[in-house]
Amino acid sequence: MATSGGKVLDFEEYVRTRQEALLRSARRLVPDPVDAQDLLQTALVRTYGRWDGIADKSLADAYLRRVMINTRTEWWRARKLEEVPTEQLPDASVDDGTEQRADRALLMDILGVLAPKQRSVVVLRHWEQMSTEETAAALGMSTGTVKSTLHRALARLRQELQARDIDARMLERGEQERERCAA
């Protein structure tokens, strides 16, 4: 299925090798996984038409990410606002994100108990969603080492979370005891 200058094969090869990383980028732009797939497909269609114009193919990821951002912005601007005027406003609770920020702070703090190698493996496997093989290649170690390091790191994280949970419960009991004594 080659056309003028091998354009199709070149683009197909690029998509085949980079589709997982590009889908992860799309997932960061839109919360719904199905919308992320649609966003990536739309960006790929738009990029295909301009593929020959990308002189430096090493910048293709950046080009595609920009197309995804622009496409997402277009979708956002074109959305339908279904507002209905009413006499009384509905009670709406607004999530202030405090709990999410606290969870993120706890995660960043708890990652500090890991050795640098363990932290690298956990971040690449779970945060960046790399496969075991990709992680091994990125860190220059065998897949078996990645698996065993990840296993030990997650066990250490569980242990630290349990210890912190026990400490928090003991602190809470102490506060309740002081309140009873004061009353």
PDB file of C-alpha atoms in Angstrom:
ATOM      1  CA  MET A   1       0.000   0.000   0.000  1.00  0.00           C
ATOM      2  CA  ALA A   2       2.757   2.444  -0.887  1.00  0.00           C
ATOM      3  CA  THR A   3       1.989   5.692  -2.648  1.00  0.00           C
ATOM      4  CA  SER A   4       4.179   8.486  -3.921  1.00  0.00           C
ATOM      5  CA  GLY A   5       7.485   8.416  -2.087  1.00  0.00           C
ATOM      6  CA  GLY A   6       6.410   5.756   0.401  1.00  0.00           C
ATOM      7  CA  LYS A   7       4.313   8.310   2.319  1.00  0.00           C
ATOM      8  CA  VAL A   8       1.737   5.804   3.550  1.00  0.00           C
ATOM      9  CA  LEU A   9       4.242   3.249   4.778  1.00  0.00           C
ATOM     10  CA  ASP A  10       6.287   5.925   6.549  1.00  0.00           C
ATOM     11  CA  PHE A  11       3.226   7.295   8.343  1.00  0.00           C
ATOM     12  CA  GLU A  12       1.877   3.815   9.130  1.00  0.00           C
ATOM     13  CA  GLU A  13       5.212   2.810  10.656  1.00  0.00           C
ATOM     14  CA  TYR A  14       5.264   5.962  12.760  1.00  0.00           C
ATOM     15  CA  VAL A  15       1.726   5.348  14.054  1.00  0.00           C
ATOM     16  CA  ARG A  16       2.468   1.685  14.729  1.00  0.00           C
ATOM     17  CA  THR A  17       5.494   2.512  16.880  1.00  0.00           C
ATOM     18  CA  ARG A  18       4.162   5.612  18.676  1.00  0.00           C
ATOM     19  CA  GLN A  19       0.436   4.932  19.108  1.00  0.00           C
ATOM     20  CA  GLU A  20       0.598   3.924  22.790  1.00  0.00           C
ATOM     21  CA  ALA A  21       2.564   7.026  23.807  1.00  0.00           C
ATOM     22  CA  LEU A  22       0.272   9.239  21.738  1.00  0.00           C
ATOM     23  CA  LEU A  23      -2.818   7.664  23.308  1.00  0.00           C
ATOM     24  CA  ARG A  24      -1.372   8.364  26.771  1.00  0.00           C
ATOM     25  CA  SER A  25      -0.973  12.000  25.728  1.00  0.00           C
ATOM     26  CA  ALA A  26      -4.573  12.082  24.519  1.00  0.00           C
ATOM     27  CA  ARG A  27      -5.737  10.541  27.813  1.00  0.00           C
ATOM     28  CA  ARG A  28      -4.075  13.435  29.654  1.00  0.00           C
ATOM     29  CA  LEU A  29      -6.016  15.922  27.527  1.00  0.00           C
ATOM     30  CA  VAL A  30      -9.504  14.445  27.892  1.00  0.00           C
ATOM     31  CA  PRO A  31     -10.838  12.452  30.840  1.00  0.00           C
ATOM     32  CA  ASP A  32     -12.940   9.914  28.924  1.00  0.00           C
ATOM     33  CA  PRO A  33     -10.895   7.042  27.373  1.00  0.00           C
ATOM     34  CA  VAL A  34     -13.236   6.808  24.373  1.00  0.00           C
ATOM     35  CA  ASP A  35     -12.949  10.550  23.751  1.00  0.00           C
ATOM     36  CA  ALA A  36      -9.163  10.196  24.012  1.00  0.00           C
ATOM     37  CA  GLN A  37      -9.199   7.558  21.271  1.00  0.00           C
ATOM     38  CA  ASP A  38     -11.404   9.798  19.113  1.00  0.00           C
ATOM     39  CA  LEU A  39      -9.081  12.731  19.756  1.00  0.00           C
ATOM     40  CA  LEU A  40      -6.035  10.721  18.701  1.00  0.00           C
ATOM     41  CA  GLN A  41      -7.749   9.385  15.572  1.00  0.00           C
ATOM     42  CA  THR A  42      -8.840  12.891  14.558  1.00  0.00           C
ATOM     43  CA  ALA A  43      -5.313  14.208  15.113  1.00  0.00           C
ATOM     44  CA  LEU A  44      -3.834  11.347  13.079  1.00  0.00           C
ATOM     45  CA  VAL A  45      -6.202  12.034  10.181  1.00  0.00           C
ATOM     46  CA  ARG A  46      -5.301  15.729  10.233  1.00  0.00           C
ATOM     47  CA  THR A  47      -1.580  14.950  10.465  1.00  0.00           C
ATOM     48  CA  TYR A  48      -1.666  12.419   7.638  1.00  0.00           C
ATOM     49  CA  GLY A  49      -2.606  15.148   5.172  1.00  0.00           C
ATOM     50  CA  ARG A  50       0.431  17.193   6.206  1.00  0.00           C
ATOM     51  CA  TRP A  51       2.889  14.335   6.815  1.00  0.00           C
ATOM     52  CA  ASP A  52       5.161  15.269   3.906  1.00  0.00           C
ATOM     53  CA  GLY A  53       5.368  18.819   5.245  1.00  0.00           C
ATOM     54  CA  ILE A  54       7.002  17.676   8.480  1.00  0.00           C
ATOM     55  CA  ALA A  55      10.652  17.960   7.462  1.00  0.00           C
ATOM     56  CA  ASP A  56      12.096  16.737  10.776  1.00  0.00           C
ATOM     57  CA  LYS A  57      10.186  13.546  11.618  1.00  0.00           C
ATOM     58  CA  SER A  58      11.770  13.535  15.095  1.00  0.00           C
ATOM     59  CA  LEU A  59       9.366  16.397  15.860  1.00  0.00           C
ATOM     60  CA  ALA A  60       6.312  14.397  14.752  1.00  0.00           C
ATOM     61  CA  ASP A  61       5.281  13.673  18.371  1.00  0.00           C
ATOM     62  CA  ALA A  62       5.313  17.367  19.204  1.00  0.00           C
ATOM     63  CA  TYR A  63       3.378  18.158  16.023  1.00  0.00           C
ATOM     64  CA  LEU A  64       0.732  15.535  16.812  1.00  0.00           C
ATOM     65  CA  ARG A  65       0.400  16.706  20.418  1.00  0.00           C
ATOM     66  CA  ARG A  66      -0.182  20.261  19.182  1.00  0.00           C
ATOM     67  CA  VAL A  67      -2.831  18.975  16.753  1.00  0.00           C
ATOM     68  CA  MET A  68      -4.503  17.103  19.659  1.00  0.00           C
ATOM     69  CA  ILE A  69      -4.477  20.243  21.824  1.00  0.00           C
ATOM     70  CA  ASN A  70      -5.947  22.347  19.020  1.00  0.00           C
ATOM     71  CA  THR A  71      -8.583  19.694  18.274  1.00  0.00           C
ATOM     72  CA  ARG A  72      -9.551  19.441  21.933  1.00  0.00           C
ATOM     73  CA  THR A  73      -9.886  23.238  22.052  1.00  0.00           C
ATOM     74  CA  GLU A  74     -12.113  23.179  18.958  1.00  0.00           C
ATOM     75  CA  TRP A  75     -14.308  20.513  20.545  1.00  0.00           C
ATOM     76  CA  TRP A  76     -14.547  22.504  23.757  1.00  0.00           C
ATOM     77  CA  ARG A  77     -15.581  25.653  21.890  1.00  0.00           C
ATOM     78  CA  ALA A  78     -18.152  23.765  19.814  1.00  0.00           C
ATOM     79  CA  ARG A  79     -19.814  22.028  22.762  1.00  0.00           C
ATOM     80  CA  LYS A  80     -23.475  22.632  23.356  1.00  0.00           C
ATOM     81  CA  LEU A  81     -24.377  24.371  26.535  1.00  0.00           C
ATOM     82  CA  GLU A  82     -27.652  22.986  27.724  1.00  0.00           C
ATOM     83  CA  GLU A  83     -28.658  25.583  30.248  1.00  0.00           C
ATOM     84  CA  VAL A  84     -32.274  25.886  31.230  1.00  0.00           C
ATOM     85  CA  PRO A  85     -33.442  28.983  33.102  1.00  0.00           C
ATOM     86  CA  THR A  86     -35.236  28.163  36.360  1.00  0.00           C
ATOM     87  CA  GLU A  87     -36.688  30.080  39.272  1.00  0.00           C
ATOM     88  CA  GLN A  88     -34.499  28.332  41.826  1.00  0.00           C
ATOM     89  CA  LEU A  89     -30.923  27.258  41.421  1.00  0.00           C
ATOM     90  CA  PRO A  90     -30.254  23.609  42.237  1.00  0.00           C
ATOM     91  CA  ASP A  91     -28.088  22.808  45.216  1.00  0.00           C
ATOM     92  CA  ALA A  92     -24.700  22.006  43.802  1.00  0.00           C
ATOM     93  CA  SER A  93     -21.741  20.828  45.745  1.00  0.00           C
ATOM     94  CA  VAL A  94     -18.408  21.993  44.450  1.00  0.00           C
ATOM     95  CA  ASP A  95     -15.425  19.737  44.925  1.00  0.00           C
ATOM     96  CA  ASP A  96     -12.592  22.001  45.946  1.00  0.00           C
ATOM     97  CA  GLY A  97      -9.899  19.424  45.157  1.00  0.00           C
ATOM     98  CA  THR A  98      -8.478  19.492  48.684  1.00  0.00           C
ATOM     99  CA  GLU A  99      -8.639  15.733  49.054  1.00  0.00           C
ATOM    100  CA  GLN A 100      -7.017  15.181  45.657  1.00  0.00           C
ATOM    101  CA  ARG A 101      -4.187  17.593  46.540  1.00  0.00           C
ATOM    102  CA  ALA A 102      -3.742  15.851  49.896  1.00  0.00           C
ATOM    103  CA  ASP A 103      -3.547  12.459  48.162  1.00  0.00           C
ATOM    104  CA  ARG A 104      -0.978  13.794  45.697  1.00  0.00           C
ATOM    105  CA  ALA A 105       1.075  15.315  48.529  1.00  0.00           C
ATOM    106  CA  LEU A 106       0.945  12.008  50.416  1.00  0.00           C
ATOM    107  CA  LEU A 107       2.005  10.131  47.283  1.00  0.00           C
ATOM    108  CA  MET A 108       4.939  12.465  46.656  1.00  0.00           C
ATOM    109  CA  ASP A 109       5.955  12.243  50.322  1.00  0.00           C
ATOM    110  CA  ILE A 110       5.659   8.481  50.499  1.00  0.00           C
ATOM    111  CA  LEU A 111       7.671   8.008  47.291  1.00  0.00           C
ATOM    112  CA  GLY A 112      10.519   9.607  49.236  1.00  0.00           C
ATOM    113  CA  VAL A 113      10.914   6.467  51.365  1.00  0.00           C
ATOM    114  CA  LEU A 114      11.922   4.461  48.295  1.00  0.00           C
ATOM    115  CA  ALA A 115      15.441   4.107  47.003  1.00  0.00           C
ATOM    116  CA  PRO A 116      16.038   6.079  43.779  1.00  0.00           C
ATOM    117  CA  LYS A 117      16.012   2.926  41.622  1.00  0.00           C
ATOM    118  CA  GLN A 118      12.735   1.745  43.167  1.00  0.00           C
ATOM    119  CA  ARG A 119      11.187   5.191  42.769  1.00  0.00           C
ATOM    120  CA  SER A 120      12.214   5.276  39.089  1.00  0.00           C
ATOM    121  CA  VAL A 121      10.634   1.884  38.424  1.00  0.00           C
ATOM    122  CA  VAL A 122       7.369   2.812  40.193  1.00  0.00           C
ATOM    123  CA  VAL A 123       7.077   6.151  38.384  1.00  0.00           C
ATOM    124  CA  LEU A 124       7.777   4.702  34.941  1.00  0.00           C
ATOM    125  CA  ARG A 125       5.505   1.675  35.361  1.00  0.00           C
ATOM    126  CA  HIS A 126       2.537   3.285  37.123  1.00  0.00           C
ATOM    127  CA  TRP A 127       2.718   7.024  36.487  1.00  0.00           C
ATOM    128  CA  GLU A 128       4.014   6.942  32.908  1.00  0.00           C
ATOM    129  CA  GLN A 129       2.235   3.606  32.254  1.00  0.00           C
ATOM    130  CA  MET A 130       5.237   2.076  30.518  1.00  0.00           C
ATOM    131  CA  SER A 131       5.359  -1.666  29.984  1.00  0.00           C
ATOM    132  CA  THR A 132       7.871  -3.782  31.874  1.00  0.00           C
ATOM    133  CA  GLU A 133      10.000  -4.035  28.738  1.00  0.00           C
ATOM    134  CA  GLU A 134       9.889  -0.259  28.106  1.00  0.00           C
ATOM    135  CA  THR A 135      10.822   0.412  31.725  1.00  0.00           C
ATOM    136  CA  ALA A 136      13.710  -2.033  31.557  1.00  0.00           C
ATOM    137  CA  ALA A 137      15.015  -0.411  28.378  1.00  0.00           C
ATOM    138  CA  ALA A 138      14.668   3.099  29.805  1.00  0.00           C
ATOM    139  CA  LEU A 139      16.531   2.199  32.985  1.00  0.00           C
ATOM    140  CA  GLY A 140      19.064  -0.147  31.391  1.00  0.00           C
ATOM    141  CA  MET A 141      18.111  -3.227  33.398  1.00  0.00           C
ATOM    142  CA  SER A 142      16.571  -6.612  32.718  1.00  0.00           C
ATOM    143  CA  THR A 143      12.798  -7.161  32.835  1.00  0.00           C
ATOM    144  CA  GLY A 144      13.281  -9.537  35.781  1.00  0.00           C
ATOM    145  CA  THR A 145      15.047  -6.798  37.723  1.00  0.00           C
ATOM    146  CA  VAL A 146      12.219  -4.379  36.927  1.00  0.00           C
ATOM    147  CA  LYS A 147       9.630  -6.892  38.173  1.00  0.00           C
ATOM    148  CA  SER A 148      11.451  -7.718  41.402  1.00  0.00           C
ATOM    149  CA  THR A 149      12.283  -4.061  42.090  1.00  0.00           C
ATOM    150  CA  LEU A 150       8.665  -3.073  41.495  1.00  0.00           C
ATOM    151  CA  HIS A 151       7.441  -5.867  43.770  1.00  0.00           C
ATOM    152  CA  ARG A 152       9.738  -4.762  46.622  1.00  0.00           C
ATOM    153  CA  ALA A 153       8.922  -1.084  46.068  1.00  0.00           C
ATOM    154  CA  LEU A 154       5.155  -1.634  46.186  1.00  0.00           C
ATOM    155  CA  ALA A 155       5.507  -3.773  49.315  1.00  0.00           C
ATOM    156  CA  ARG A 156       7.511  -0.957  50.923  1.00  0.00           C
ATOM    157  CA  LEU A 157       4.878   1.611  49.924  1.00  0.00           C
ATOM    158  CA  ARG A 158       2.082  -0.548  51.391  1.00  0.00           C
ATOM    159  CA  GLN A 159       4.044  -0.943  54.604  1.00  0.00           C
ATOM    160  CA  GLU A 160       4.623   2.811  54.853  1.00  0.00           C
ATOM    161  CA  LEU A 161       0.937   3.585  54.157  1.00  0.00           C
ATOM    162  CA  GLN A 162      -0.161   1.142  56.851  1.00  0.00           C
ATOM    163  CA  ALA A 163       2.280   2.667  59.342  1.00  0.00           C
ATOM    164  CA  ARG A 164       1.009   6.164  58.577  1.00  0.00           C
ATOM    165  CA  ASP A 165      -2.601   4.998  58.845  1.00  0.00           C
ATOM    166  CA  ILE A 166      -1.915   3.491  62.279  1.00  0.00           C
ATOM    167  CA  ASP A 167      -0.167   6.705  63.384  1.00  0.00           C
ATOM    168  CA  ALA A 168      -3.130   8.786  62.177  1.00  0.00           C
ATOM    169  CA  ARG A 169      -5.639   6.591  64.034  1.00  0.00           C
ATOM    170  CA  MET A 170      -3.604   6.801  67.251  1.00  0.00           C
ATOM    171  CA  LEU A 171      -3.416  10.583  66.917  1.00  0.00           C
ATOM    172  CA  GLU A 172      -7.180  10.751  66.353  1.00  0.00           C
ATOM    173  CA  ARG A 173      -7.859   8.596  69.442  1.00  0.00           C
ATOM    174  CA  GLY A 174      -5.611  10.851  71.517  1.00  0.00           C
ATOM    175  CA  GLU A 175      -7.575  13.915  70.401  1.00  0.00           C
ATOM    176  CA  GLN A 176     -10.885  12.206  71.222  1.00  0.00           C
ATOM    177  CA  GLU A 177      -9.557  11.258  74.660  1.00  0.00           C
ATOM    178  CA  ARG A 178      -8.487  14.859  75.360  1.00  0.00           C
ATOM    179  CA  GLU A 179     -11.921  16.115  74.290  1.00  0.00           C
ATOM    180  CA  ARG A 180     -13.607  13.675  76.688  1.00  0.00           C
ATOM    181  CA  CYS A 181     -11.334  14.750  79.532  1.00  0.00           C
ATOM    182  CA  ALA A 182     -11.981  18.411  78.828  1.00  0.00           C
ATOM    183  CA  ALA A 183     -15.754  17.876  78.834  1.00  0.00           C
TER     184      ALA A 183
END
